[in-house]
Coordinates of C-alpha atoms and ligand atoms in Angstrom, one line a residue:
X286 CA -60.9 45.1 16.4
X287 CA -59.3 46.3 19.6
X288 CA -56.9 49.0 19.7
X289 CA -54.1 46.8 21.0
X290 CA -54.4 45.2 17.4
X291 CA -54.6 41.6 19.4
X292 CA -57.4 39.8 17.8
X293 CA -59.5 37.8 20.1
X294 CA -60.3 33.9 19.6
X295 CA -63.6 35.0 18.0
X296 CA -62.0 37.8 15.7
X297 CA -59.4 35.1 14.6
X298 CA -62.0 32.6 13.3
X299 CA -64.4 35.1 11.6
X300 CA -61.5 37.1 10.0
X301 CA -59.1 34.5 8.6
X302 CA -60.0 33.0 5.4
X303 CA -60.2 29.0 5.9
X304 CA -61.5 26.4 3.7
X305 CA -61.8 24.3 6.1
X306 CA -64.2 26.3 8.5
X307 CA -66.4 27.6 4.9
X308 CA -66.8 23.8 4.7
X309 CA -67.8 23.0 7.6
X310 CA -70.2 25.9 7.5
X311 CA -71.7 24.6 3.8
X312 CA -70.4 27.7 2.7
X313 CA -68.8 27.7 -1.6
X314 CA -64.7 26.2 -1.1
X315 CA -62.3 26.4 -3.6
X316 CA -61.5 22.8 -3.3
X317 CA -62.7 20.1 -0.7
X318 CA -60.1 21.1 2.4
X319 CA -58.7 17.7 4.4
X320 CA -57.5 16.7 7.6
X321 CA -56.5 13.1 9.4
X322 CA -57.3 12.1 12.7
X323 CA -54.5 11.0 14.1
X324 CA -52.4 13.0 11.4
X325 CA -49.8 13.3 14.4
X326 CA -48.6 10.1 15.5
X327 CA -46.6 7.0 15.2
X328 CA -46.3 7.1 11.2
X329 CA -44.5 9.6 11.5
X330 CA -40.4 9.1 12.2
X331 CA -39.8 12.8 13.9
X332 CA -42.8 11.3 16.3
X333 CA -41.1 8.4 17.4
X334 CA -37.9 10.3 17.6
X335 CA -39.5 12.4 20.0
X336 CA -41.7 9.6 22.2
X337 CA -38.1 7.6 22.6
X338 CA -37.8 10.6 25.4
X339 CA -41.3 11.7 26.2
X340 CA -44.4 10.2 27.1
X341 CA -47.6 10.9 25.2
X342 CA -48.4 12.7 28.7
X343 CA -45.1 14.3 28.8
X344 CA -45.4 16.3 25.4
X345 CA -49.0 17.4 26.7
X346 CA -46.8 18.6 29.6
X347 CA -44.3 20.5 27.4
X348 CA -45.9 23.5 25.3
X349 CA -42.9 24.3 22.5
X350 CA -43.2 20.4 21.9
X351 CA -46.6 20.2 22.2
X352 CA -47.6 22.5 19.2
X353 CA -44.6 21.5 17.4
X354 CA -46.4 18.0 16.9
X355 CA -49.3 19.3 16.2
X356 CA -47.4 21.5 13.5
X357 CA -45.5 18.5 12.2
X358 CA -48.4 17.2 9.7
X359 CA -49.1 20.4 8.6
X360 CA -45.8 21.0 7.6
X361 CA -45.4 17.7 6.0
X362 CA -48.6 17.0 4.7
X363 CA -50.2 20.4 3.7
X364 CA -53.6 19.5 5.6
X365 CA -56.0 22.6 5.8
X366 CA -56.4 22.3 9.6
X367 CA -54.2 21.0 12.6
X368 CA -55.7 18.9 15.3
X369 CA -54.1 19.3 18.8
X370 CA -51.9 16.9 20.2
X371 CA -52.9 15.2 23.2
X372 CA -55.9 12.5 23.9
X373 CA -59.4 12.2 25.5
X374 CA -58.3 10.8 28.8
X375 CA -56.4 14.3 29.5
X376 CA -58.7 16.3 31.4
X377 CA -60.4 13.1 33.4
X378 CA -56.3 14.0 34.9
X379 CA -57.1 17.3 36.5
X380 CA -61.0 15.4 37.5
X381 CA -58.6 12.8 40.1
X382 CA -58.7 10.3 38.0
X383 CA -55.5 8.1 38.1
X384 CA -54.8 6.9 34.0
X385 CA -52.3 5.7 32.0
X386 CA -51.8 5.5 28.6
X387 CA -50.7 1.9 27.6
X388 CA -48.5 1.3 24.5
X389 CA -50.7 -0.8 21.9
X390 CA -53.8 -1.2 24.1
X391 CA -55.1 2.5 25.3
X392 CA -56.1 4.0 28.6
X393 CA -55.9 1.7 31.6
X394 CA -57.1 3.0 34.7
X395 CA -56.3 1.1 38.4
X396 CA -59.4 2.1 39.8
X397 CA -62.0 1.9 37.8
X398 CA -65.5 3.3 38.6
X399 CA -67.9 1.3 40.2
X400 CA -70.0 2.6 42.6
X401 CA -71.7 6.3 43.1
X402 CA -69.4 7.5 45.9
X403 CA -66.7 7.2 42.7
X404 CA -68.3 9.4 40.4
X405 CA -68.8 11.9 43.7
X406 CA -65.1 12.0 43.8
X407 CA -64.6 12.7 40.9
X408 CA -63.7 16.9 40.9
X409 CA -65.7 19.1 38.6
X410 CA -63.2 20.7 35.8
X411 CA -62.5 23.7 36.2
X412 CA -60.6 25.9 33.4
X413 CA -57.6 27.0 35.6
X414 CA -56.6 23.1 35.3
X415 CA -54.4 22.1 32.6
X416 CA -52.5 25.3 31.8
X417 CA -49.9 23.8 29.4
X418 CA -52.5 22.9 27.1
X419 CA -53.9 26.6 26.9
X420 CA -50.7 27.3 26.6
X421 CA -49.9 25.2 23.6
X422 CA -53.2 26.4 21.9
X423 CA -51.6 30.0 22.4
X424 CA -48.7 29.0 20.6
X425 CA -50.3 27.6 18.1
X426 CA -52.8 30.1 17.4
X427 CA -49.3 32.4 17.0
X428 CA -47.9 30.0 14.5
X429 CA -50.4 28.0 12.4
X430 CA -51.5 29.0 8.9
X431 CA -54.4 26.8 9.3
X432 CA -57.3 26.9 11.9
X433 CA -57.0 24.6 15.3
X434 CA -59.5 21.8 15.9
X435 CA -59.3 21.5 19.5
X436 CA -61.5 18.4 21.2
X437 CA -62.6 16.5 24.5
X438 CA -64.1 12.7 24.4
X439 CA -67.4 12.7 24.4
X440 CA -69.4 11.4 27.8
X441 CA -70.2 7.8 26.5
X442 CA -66.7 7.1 25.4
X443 CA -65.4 8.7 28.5
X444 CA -67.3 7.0 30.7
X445 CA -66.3 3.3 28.8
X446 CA -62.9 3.8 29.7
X447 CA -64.0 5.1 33.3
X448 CA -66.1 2.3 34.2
X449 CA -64.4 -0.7 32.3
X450 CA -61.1 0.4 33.4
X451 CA -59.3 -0.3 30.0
X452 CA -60.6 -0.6 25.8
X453 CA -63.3 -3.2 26.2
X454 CA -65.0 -5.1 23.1
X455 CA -68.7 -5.2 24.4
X456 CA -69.0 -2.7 27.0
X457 CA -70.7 -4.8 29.0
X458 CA -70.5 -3.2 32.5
X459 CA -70.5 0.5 31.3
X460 CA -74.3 -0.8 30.0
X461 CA -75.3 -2.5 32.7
X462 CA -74.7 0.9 34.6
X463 CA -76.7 2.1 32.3
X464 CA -79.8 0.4 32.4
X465 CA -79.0 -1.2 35.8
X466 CA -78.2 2.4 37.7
X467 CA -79.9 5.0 35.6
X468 CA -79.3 7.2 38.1
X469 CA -75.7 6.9 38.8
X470 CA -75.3 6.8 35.1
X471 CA -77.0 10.4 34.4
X472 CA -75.0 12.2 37.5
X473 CA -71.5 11.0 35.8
X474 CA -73.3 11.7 32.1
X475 CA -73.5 15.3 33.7
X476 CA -70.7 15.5 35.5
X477 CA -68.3 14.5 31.9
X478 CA -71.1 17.1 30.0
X479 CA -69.5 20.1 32.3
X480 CA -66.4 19.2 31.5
X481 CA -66.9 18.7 28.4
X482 CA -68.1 22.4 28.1
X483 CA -65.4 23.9 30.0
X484 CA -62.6 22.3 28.5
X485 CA -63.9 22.7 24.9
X486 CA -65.2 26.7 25.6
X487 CA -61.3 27.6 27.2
X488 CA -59.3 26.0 24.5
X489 CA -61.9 28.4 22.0
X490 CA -61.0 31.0 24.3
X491 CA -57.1 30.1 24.0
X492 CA -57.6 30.2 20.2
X493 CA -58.9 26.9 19.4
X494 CA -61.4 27.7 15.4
X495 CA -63.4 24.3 15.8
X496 CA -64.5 21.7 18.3
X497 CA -64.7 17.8 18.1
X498 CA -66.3 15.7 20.2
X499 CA -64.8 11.9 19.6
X500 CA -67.5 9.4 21.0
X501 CA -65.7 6.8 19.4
X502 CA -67.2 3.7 21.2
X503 CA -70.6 5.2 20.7
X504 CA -71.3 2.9 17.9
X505 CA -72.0 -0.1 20.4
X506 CA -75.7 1.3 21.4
X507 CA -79.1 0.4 19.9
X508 CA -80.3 3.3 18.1
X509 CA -82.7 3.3 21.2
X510 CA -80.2 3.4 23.9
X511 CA -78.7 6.0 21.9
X512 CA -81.9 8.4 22.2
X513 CA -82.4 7.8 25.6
X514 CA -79.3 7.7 27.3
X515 CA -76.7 9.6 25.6
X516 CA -78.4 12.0 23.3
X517 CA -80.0 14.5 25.5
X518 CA -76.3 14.8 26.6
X519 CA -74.6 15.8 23.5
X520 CA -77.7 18.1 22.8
X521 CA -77.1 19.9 25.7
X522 CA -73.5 20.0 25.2
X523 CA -73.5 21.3 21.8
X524 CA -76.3 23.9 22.8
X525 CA -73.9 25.0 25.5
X526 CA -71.0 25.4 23.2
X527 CA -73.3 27.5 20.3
X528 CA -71.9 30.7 22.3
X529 CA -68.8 30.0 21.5
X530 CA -69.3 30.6 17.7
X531 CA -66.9 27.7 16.7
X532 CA -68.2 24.9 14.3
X533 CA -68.9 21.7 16.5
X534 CA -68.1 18.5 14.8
X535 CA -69.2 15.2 16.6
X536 CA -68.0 12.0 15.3
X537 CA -68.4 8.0 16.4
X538 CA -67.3 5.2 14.6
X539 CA -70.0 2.0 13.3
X540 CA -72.4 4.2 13.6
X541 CA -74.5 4.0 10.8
X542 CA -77.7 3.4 12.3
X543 CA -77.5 6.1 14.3
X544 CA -76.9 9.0 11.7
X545 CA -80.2 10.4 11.7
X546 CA -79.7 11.0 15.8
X547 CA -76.8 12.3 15.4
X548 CA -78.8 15.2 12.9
X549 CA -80.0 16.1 16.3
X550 CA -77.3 16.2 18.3
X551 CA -77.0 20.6 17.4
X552 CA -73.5 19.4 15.8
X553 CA -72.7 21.5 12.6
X554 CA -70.7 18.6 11.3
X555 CA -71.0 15.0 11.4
X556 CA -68.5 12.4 11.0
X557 CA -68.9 9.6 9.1
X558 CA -67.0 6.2 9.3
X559 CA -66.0 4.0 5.9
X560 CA -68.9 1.3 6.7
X561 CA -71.7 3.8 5.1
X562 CA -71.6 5.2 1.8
X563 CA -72.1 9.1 2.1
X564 CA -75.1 9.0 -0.1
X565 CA -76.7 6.7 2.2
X566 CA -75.0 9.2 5.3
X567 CA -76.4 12.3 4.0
X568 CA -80.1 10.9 3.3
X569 CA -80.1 10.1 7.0
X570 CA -78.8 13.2 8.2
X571 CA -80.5 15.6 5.7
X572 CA -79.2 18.5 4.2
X573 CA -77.8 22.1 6.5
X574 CA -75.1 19.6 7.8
X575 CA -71.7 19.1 7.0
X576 CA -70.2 16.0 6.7
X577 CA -67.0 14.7 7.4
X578 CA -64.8 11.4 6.5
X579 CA -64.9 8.8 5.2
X580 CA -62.0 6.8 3.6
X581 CA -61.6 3.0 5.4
X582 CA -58.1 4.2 7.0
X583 CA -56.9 0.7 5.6
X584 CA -57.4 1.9 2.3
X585 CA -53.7 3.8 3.3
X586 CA -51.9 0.3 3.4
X587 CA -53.3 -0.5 -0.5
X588 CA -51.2 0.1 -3.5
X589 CA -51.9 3.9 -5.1
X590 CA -54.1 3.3 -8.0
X591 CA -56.2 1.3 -5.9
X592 CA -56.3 4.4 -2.8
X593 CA -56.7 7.2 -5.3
X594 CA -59.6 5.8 -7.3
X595 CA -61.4 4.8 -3.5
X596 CA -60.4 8.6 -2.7
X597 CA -62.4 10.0 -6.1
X598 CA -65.3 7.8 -5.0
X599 CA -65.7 9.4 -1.2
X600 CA -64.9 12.9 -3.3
X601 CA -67.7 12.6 -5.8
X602 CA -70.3 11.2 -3.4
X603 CA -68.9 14.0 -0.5
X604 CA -69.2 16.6 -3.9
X605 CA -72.6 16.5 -4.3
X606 CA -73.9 19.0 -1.5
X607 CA -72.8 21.9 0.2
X608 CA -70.3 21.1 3.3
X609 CA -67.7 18.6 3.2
X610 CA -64.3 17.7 4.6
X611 CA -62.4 14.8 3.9
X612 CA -60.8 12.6 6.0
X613 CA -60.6 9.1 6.9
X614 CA -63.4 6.8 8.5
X615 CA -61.4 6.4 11.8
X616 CA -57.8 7.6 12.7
X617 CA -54.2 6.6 11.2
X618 CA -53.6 3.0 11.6
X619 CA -50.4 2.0 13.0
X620 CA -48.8 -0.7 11.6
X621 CA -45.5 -2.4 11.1
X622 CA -44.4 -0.7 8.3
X623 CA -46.1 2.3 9.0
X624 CA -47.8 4.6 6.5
X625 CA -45.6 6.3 4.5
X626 CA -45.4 10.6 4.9
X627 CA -45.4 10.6 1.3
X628 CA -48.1 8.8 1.2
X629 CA -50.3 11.0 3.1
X630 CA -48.9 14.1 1.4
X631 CA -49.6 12.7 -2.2
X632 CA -53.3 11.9 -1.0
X633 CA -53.6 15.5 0.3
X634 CA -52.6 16.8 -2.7
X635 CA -54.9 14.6 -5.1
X636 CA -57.8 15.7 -2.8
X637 CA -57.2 19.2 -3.2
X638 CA -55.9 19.0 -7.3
X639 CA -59.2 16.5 -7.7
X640 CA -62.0 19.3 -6.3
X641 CA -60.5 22.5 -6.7
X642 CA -63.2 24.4 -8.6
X643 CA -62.9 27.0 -11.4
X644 CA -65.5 27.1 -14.3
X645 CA -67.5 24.1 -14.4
X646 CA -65.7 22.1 -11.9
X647 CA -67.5 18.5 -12.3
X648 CA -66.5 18.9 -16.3
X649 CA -63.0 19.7 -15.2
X650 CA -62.7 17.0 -12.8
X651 CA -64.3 14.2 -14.8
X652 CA -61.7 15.5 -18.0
X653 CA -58.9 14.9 -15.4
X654 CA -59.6 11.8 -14.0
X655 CA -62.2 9.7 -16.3
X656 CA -63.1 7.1 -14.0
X657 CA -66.2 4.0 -14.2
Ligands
CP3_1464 O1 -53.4 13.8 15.6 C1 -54.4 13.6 16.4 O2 -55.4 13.1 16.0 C2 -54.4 14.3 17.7 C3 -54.1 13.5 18.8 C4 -55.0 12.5 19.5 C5 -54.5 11.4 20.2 N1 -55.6 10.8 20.8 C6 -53.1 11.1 20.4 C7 -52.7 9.7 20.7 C8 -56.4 12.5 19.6 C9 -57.5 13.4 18.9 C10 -56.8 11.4 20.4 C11 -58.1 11.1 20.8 C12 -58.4 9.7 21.4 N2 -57.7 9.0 22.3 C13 -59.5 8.9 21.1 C14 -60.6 9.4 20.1 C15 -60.2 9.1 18.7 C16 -60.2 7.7 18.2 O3 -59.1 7.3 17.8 O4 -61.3 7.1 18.3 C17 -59.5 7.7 21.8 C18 -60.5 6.6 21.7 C19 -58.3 7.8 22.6 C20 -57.8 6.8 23.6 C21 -56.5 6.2 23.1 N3 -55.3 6.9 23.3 C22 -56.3 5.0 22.4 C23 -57.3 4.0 22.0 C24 -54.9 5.0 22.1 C25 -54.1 4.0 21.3 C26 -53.3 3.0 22.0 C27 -52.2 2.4 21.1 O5 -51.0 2.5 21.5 O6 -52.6 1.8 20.1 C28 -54.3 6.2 22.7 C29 -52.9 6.6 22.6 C30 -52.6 7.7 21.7 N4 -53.3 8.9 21.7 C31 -51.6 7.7 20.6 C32 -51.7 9.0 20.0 C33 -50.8 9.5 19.0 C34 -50.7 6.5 20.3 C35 -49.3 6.8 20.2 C36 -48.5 7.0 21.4 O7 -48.7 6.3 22.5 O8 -47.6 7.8 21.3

């Protein structure tokens, strides 16, 4: 430790004691430890309180505000890691590219790309960009109890929202540049990939304990496509990142077919969506990986017997190896009425209560909640 007594990002993560990171390392946990995507957001009422002033750009701007809604769900919800605030499209910002962030549709972009000269405009990333958010992760590093997941997008799903301009259903022009203009399509796969690597290794540096890459939209490809245009990507990404000592968790949603690729993406975690059954996600994607999900984010919307015996069922079929986190399949759904806080909380707490282990935890937990 150095004398100044100020522990680096690496010290931090390898020192504290975290469920969370011993799961996603396969390592023995005391119970299963949980987080939500999108656990800060809309749901929420001190959210909304706060977006009737500030943009979702705006509180990326703003440090103190920043971490403190990334704090929020901890505090509320007792999750055993905090996720920072902010969104893929971020850092394409401080890259030139002109975004905006549409209520109830997603990232629109004016200009989207078409044509090579576009993706030469494009600046390369560099880590003196976007010093609020190293600032935030600072903060947060000062004040969580729990570790931080910081993330980027992933290339595919970055380069969706690049080249369609806006969420699209099919994709259909970010794949014709991709089989049409192989060429164009690797130099922007690369160009996202160093980003990707530089944003992800400076918020580690700031303080950040893990790293997700969301390729949401990666579902759409062929299993095929997937191997030969966007996999040698994330490999190279995730071998890049390996220095930084962080777990790397990569995640996509409908993409069941593709779960044994993924197993060689380098990632030490794998998300999972609810449209595969974990047993059927860890046969594809072996064993020496964590896994991480996988509760239909729906589920949240359906009366509590009927969400706490679907939880049991991801817990006992997560249970069965070494290395896994629950969550849900995809992010909080927004919805008019929201999701209850309480509701959250209560399912954090049966998750934990449900898998904590002492003596022969499966007896313990079956004695506590018989169930089929
Ligand atoms: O708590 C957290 O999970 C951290 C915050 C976070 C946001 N976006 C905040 C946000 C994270 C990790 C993201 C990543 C993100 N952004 C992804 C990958 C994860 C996923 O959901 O698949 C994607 C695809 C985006 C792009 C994006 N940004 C979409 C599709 C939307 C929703 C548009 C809408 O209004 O329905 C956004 C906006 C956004 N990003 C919100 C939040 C909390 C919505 C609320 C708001 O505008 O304040």
């Amino acid at each position: 430790m150095p004398d100044s007594g100020i522990l680096t990002a690496k010290e931090t993560t390898m020192t504290v004691p975290s469920t969370f990171l011993d799961a996603c390392r396969g390592k023995p946990v005391d119970h299963i430890p949980v987080w939500y995507m999108r656990q800060a957001g809309r749901y929420q009422p001190e959210y909304r309180k706060i977006r009737e002033r500030y943009s979702l750009v705006e509180i990326c701007q703003h440090p103190d505000l920043c971490a403190e809604v990334t704090m929020l769900p901890v505090q509320q919800l007792g999750v055993d890691a905090a996720i920072l605030f902010s969104d893929i499209m971020i850092p394409l910002g401080a890259m030139g590219v002109d975004f905006e962030i549409r209520e109830h549709v997603g990232p629109v972009l004016d200009a989207p790309i078409t044509r090579a000269a576009d993706i030469d405009h494009l600046r390369p990333f560099t880590s003196d960009a976007l010093p609020h958010v190293f600032e935030t992760v600072r903060i947060l590093r000062r004040e969580l109890t729990v570790p931080l997941i910081g993330f980027a997008g992933a290339p595919f799903t970055l380069a969706s929202y690049l080249i369609e301009g806006k969420p699209s259903r099919s994709y259909i022009r970010t794949k014709q540049m991709m089989w049409g203009e192989p060429e164009m399509w690797r130099a922007l796969m690369d160009k996202l990939a160093d980003m990707v690597v530089t944003y992800a290794e400076a918020q580690v540096e700031a303080g950040a304990a893990a790293i997700q890459l969301f390729d949401s939209w990666v579902g759409s490809l062929s299993v095929r496509d997937f191997r030969t245009y966007v996999l040698p990507t994330v490999q190279s990404i995730f071998r890049r990142l390996q220095t930084t000592g962080v777990p790397l968790i990569y995640f996509g949603v409908n993409t069941g077919e593709l779960l044994s690729a993924f197993a060689e993406t380098g990632a030490t975690v794998i998300g999972v969506d609810w449209r595969v059954p974990l047993a059927a996600a860890r046969e594809r994607v072996g064993s020496g990986i964590a896994l991480q999900g996988n509760l239909d984010p729906v589920l949240l919307f359906a009366p509590w017997p009927v969400l706490q015996r679907e939880t049991a069922a991801v817990l006992d079929a997560g249970m069965t190896h070494p290395g896994f986190i629950f969550n849900l399949g995809h992010g909080v759904a927004h919805h008019q009425p929201p999701v209850e806080v309480g509701t959250l909380r209560r399912l954090t707490e049966f998750v934990h209560e449900y898998t904590r282990r002492a003596g022969n935890p499966r007896a313990r937990i079956e004695e506590a909640y018989p169930h089929g």
